[in-house]
GROMACS .gro file of C-alpha atoms in nm:
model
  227
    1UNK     CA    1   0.000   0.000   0.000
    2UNK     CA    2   0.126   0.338  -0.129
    3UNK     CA    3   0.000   0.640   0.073
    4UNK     CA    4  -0.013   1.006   0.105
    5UNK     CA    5   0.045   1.162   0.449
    6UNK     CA    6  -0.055   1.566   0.402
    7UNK     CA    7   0.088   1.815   0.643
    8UNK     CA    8   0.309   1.573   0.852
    9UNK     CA    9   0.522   1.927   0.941
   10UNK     CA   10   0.342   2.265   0.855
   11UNK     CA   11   0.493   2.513   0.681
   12UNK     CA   12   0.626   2.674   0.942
   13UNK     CA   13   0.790   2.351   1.060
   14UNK     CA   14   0.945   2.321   0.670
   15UNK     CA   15   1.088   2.631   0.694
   16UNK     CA   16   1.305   2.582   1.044
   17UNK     CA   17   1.380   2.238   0.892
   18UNK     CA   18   1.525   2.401   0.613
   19UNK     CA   19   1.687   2.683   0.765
   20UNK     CA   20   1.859   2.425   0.940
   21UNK     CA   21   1.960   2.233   0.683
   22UNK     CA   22   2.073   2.496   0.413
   23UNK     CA   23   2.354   2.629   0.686
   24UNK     CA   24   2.500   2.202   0.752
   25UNK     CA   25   2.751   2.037   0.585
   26UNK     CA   26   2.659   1.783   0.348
   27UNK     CA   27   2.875   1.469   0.243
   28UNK     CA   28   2.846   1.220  -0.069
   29UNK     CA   29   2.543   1.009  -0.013
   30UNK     CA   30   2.686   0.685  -0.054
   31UNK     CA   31   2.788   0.683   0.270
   32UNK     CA   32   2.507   0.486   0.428
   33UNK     CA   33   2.476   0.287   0.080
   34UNK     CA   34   2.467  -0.075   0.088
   35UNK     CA   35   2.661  -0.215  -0.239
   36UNK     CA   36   2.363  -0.263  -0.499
   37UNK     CA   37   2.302   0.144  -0.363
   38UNK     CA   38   2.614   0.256  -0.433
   39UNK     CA   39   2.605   0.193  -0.782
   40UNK     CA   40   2.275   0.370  -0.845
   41UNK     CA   41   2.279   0.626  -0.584
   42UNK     CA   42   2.420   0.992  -0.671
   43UNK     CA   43   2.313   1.267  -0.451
   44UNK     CA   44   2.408   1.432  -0.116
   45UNK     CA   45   2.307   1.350   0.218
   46UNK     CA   46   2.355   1.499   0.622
   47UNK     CA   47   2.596   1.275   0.833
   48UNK     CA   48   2.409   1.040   1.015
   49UNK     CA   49   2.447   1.166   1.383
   50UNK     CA   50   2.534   1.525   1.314
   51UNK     CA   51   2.369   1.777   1.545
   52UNK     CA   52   2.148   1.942   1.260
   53UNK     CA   53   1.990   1.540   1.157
   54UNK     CA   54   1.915   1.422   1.489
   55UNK     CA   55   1.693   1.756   1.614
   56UNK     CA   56   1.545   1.711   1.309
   57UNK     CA   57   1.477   1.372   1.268
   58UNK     CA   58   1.367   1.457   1.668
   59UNK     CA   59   1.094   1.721   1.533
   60UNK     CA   60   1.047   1.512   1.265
   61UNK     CA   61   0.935   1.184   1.536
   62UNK     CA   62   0.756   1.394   1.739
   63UNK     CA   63   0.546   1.541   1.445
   64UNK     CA   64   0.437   1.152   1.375
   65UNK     CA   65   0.357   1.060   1.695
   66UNK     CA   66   0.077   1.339   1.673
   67UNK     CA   67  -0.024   1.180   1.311
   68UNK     CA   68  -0.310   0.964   1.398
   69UNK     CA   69  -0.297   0.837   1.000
   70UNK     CA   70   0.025   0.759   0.996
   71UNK     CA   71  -0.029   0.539   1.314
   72UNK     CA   72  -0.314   0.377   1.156
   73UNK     CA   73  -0.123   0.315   0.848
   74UNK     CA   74   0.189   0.161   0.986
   75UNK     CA   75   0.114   0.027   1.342
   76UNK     CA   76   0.484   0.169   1.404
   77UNK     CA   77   0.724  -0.067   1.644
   78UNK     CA   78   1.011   0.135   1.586
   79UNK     CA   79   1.096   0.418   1.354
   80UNK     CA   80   1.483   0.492   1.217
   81UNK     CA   81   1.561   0.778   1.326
   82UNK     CA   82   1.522   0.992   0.965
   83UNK     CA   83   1.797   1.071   0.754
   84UNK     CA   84   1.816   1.412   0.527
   85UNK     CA   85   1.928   1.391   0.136
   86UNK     CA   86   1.944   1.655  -0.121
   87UNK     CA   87   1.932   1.612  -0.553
   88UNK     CA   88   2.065   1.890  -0.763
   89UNK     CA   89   2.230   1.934  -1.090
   90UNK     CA   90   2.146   1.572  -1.243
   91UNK     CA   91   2.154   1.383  -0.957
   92UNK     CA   92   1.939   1.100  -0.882
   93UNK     CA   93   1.890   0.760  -0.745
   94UNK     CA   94   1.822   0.431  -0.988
   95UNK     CA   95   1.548   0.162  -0.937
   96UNK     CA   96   1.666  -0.020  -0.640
   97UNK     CA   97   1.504  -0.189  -0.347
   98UNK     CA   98   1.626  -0.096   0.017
   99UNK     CA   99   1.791  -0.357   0.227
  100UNK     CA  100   1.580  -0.545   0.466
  101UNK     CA  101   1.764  -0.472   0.806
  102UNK     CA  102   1.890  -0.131   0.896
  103UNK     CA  103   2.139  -0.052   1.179
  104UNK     CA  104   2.240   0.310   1.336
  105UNK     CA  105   2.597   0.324   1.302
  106UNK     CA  106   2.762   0.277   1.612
  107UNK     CA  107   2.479   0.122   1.860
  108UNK     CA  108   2.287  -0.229   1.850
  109UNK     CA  109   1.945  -0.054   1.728
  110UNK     CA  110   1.799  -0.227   1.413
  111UNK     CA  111   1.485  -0.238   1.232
  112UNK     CA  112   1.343  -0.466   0.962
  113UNK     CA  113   1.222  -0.217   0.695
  114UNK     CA  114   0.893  -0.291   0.649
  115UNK     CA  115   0.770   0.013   0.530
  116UNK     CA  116   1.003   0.340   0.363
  117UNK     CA  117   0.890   0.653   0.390
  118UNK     CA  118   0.986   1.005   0.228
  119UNK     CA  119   0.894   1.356   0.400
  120UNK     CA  120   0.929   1.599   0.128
  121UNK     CA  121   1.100   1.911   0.220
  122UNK     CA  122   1.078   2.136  -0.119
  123UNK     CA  123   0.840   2.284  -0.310
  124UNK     CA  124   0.771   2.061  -0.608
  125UNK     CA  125   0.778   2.391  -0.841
  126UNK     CA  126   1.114   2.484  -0.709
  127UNK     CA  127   1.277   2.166  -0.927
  128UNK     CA  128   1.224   1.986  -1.172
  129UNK     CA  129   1.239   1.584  -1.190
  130UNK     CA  130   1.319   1.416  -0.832
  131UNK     CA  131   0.962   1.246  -0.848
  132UNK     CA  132   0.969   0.934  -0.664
  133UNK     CA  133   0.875   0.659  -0.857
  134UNK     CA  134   0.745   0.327  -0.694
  135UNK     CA  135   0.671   0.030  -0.865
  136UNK     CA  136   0.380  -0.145  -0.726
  137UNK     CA  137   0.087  -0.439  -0.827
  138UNK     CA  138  -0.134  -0.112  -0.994
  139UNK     CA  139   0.166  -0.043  -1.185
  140UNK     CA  140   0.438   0.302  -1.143
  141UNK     CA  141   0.317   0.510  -0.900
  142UNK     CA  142   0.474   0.878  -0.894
  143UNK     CA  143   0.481   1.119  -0.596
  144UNK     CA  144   0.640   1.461  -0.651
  145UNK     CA  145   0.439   1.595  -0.270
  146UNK     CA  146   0.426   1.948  -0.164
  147UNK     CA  147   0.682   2.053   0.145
  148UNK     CA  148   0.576   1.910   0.470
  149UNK     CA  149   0.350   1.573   0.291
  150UNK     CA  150   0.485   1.254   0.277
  151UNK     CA  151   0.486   0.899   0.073
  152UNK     CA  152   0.464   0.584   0.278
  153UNK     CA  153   0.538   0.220   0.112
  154UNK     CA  154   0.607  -0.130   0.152
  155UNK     CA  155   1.014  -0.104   0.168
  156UNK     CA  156   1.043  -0.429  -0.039
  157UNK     CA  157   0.883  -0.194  -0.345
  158UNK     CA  158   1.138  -0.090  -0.650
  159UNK     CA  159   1.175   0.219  -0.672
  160UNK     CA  160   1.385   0.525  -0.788
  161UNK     CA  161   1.442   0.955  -0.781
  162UNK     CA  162   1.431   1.056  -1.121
  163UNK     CA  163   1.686   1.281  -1.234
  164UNK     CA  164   1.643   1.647  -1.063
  165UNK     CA  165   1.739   1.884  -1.355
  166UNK     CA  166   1.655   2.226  -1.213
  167UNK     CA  167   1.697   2.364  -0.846
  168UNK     CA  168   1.716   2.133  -0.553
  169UNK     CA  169   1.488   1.855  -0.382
  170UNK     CA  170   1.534   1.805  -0.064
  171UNK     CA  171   1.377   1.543   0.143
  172UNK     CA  172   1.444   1.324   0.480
  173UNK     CA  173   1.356   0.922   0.447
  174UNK     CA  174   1.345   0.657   0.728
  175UNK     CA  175   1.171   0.317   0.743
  176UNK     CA  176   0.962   0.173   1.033
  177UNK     CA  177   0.944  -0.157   1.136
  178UNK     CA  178   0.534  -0.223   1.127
  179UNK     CA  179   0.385  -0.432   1.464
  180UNK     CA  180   0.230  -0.602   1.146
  181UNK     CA  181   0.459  -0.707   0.892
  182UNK     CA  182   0.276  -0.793   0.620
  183UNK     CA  183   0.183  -0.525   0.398
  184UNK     CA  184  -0.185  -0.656   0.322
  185UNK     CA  185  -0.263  -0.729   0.715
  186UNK     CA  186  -0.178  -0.375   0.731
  187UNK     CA  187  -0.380  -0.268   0.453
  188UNK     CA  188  -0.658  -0.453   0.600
  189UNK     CA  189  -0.640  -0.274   0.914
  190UNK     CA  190  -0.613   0.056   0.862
  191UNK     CA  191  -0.908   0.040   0.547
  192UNK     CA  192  -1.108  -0.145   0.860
  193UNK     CA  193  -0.982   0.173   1.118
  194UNK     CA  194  -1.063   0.411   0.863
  195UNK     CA  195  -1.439   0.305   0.820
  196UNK     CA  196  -1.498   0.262   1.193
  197UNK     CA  197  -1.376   0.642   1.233
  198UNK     CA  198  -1.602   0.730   1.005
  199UNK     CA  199  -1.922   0.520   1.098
  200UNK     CA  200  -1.832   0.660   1.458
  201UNK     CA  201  -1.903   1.012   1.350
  202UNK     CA  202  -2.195   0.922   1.160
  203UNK     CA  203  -2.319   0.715   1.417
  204UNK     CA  204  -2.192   0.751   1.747
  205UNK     CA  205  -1.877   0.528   1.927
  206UNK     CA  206  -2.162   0.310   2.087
  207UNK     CA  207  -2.353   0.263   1.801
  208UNK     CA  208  -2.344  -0.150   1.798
  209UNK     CA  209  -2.200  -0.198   1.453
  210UNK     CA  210  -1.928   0.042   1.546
  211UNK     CA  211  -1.866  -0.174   1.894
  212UNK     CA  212  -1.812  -0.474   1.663
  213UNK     CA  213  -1.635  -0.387   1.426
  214UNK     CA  214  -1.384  -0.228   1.632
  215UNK     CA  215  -1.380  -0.584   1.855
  216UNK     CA  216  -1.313  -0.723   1.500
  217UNK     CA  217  -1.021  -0.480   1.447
  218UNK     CA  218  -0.900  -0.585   1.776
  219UNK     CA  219  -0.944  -0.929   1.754
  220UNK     CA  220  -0.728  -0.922   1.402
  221UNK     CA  221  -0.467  -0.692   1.543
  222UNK     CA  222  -0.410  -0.922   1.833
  223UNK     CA  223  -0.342  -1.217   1.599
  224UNK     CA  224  -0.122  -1.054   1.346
  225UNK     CA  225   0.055  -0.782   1.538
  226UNK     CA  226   0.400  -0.866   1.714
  227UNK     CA  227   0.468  -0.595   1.981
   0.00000   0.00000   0.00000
């Protein structure tokens, strides 16, 4: 499941993030590249750790936690804590897929990548190119998101950053490890969340269709989640 997050940081929040990131120091961005990566990857990216990418990737955490969607749409277990890239003057990133395990440098936290996500942190009319293209069952799917929105997929998706021929796109990505692992379960759940949010408005939360369908989300979350 590809899907749109709107306003995950406001505008306000965009522009401290990139006020922030405008004054750092940025490094080649193979250096968290795995080796299929490497070959396909050309852009820049903040050192992992730096002072500047963890407040960030702090505000950044903080700003989901308040994202009832996103929650719905991942069931997060653990989030890595979110890098910051940049594409300018012809750089991009090939179709690759992203590995399966991630480690911080330096400590024993690791995810499984379940689920990739981009926070866009330009104005898609300040560039052109950088859309994100995912491949998925429906076919390429193409987000190019206003600043502050972001793209949320399955991690095991192919996917690439089209060339950026004008300006610069800037973005942070992370992947979360899902309480639910697979991608349909989680589809499932959050289609099944979404239309007992919206019966419960219609309704009322004791309305007796909503009180069973939520024990049916339940009941499905306890057998497929790990926590």
């Amino acid at each position: 499941m590809m899907l749109h997050l709107p306003a995950v940081l406001s505008k306000q929040q965009v522009a401290q993030c990139r006020e922030a990131l405008d004054a750092a120091q940025w490094v080649d961005g193979n250096a968290t590249s795995g080796q299929q990566s490497a070959r396909a990857k050309r852009n820049q990216q903040l050192p992992e750790g730096s002072p500047a990418a963890r407040a960030l990737g702090d505000a950044i955490q903080d700003a989901l936690g308040r994202n009832a969607r996103f929650f719905s749409a991942a069931l997060p277990l653990k989030v890595f804590p979110p890098l910051f890239n940049r594409y300018s003057g012809g750089d991009g990133f090939d179709t690759h897929v992203d590995n399966a395990i991630r480690q911080l440098r330096g400590t024993d936290f690791r995810i499984r990548s379940d689920l990739s996500a981009t926070l866009f942190l330009a104005e898609p009319d300040t560039y052109d190119g950088g859309e994100l293209c995912i491949e998925d069952t429906y076919g390429m799917q193409r987000a190019k998101l206003p600043a502050g929105d972001m793209v949320l997929y399955p991690a095991s998706s192919l996917h690439r950053v089209s060339p950026v021929t004008r300006g610069v796109r800037v973005a942070s990505f992370f992947w979360i490890q899902s309480m639910v692992r697979d991608d349909s379960q989680r589809a499932t759940l959050f289609q099944l969340d979404h239309d007992i949010q919206t019966l419960s408005v219609e309704r009322g939360s004791n309305d007796a269709t909503v009180v069973s369908l939520t024990g049916i989300y339940h009941n499905l979350l306890r057998r497929w989640a790990d926590a």
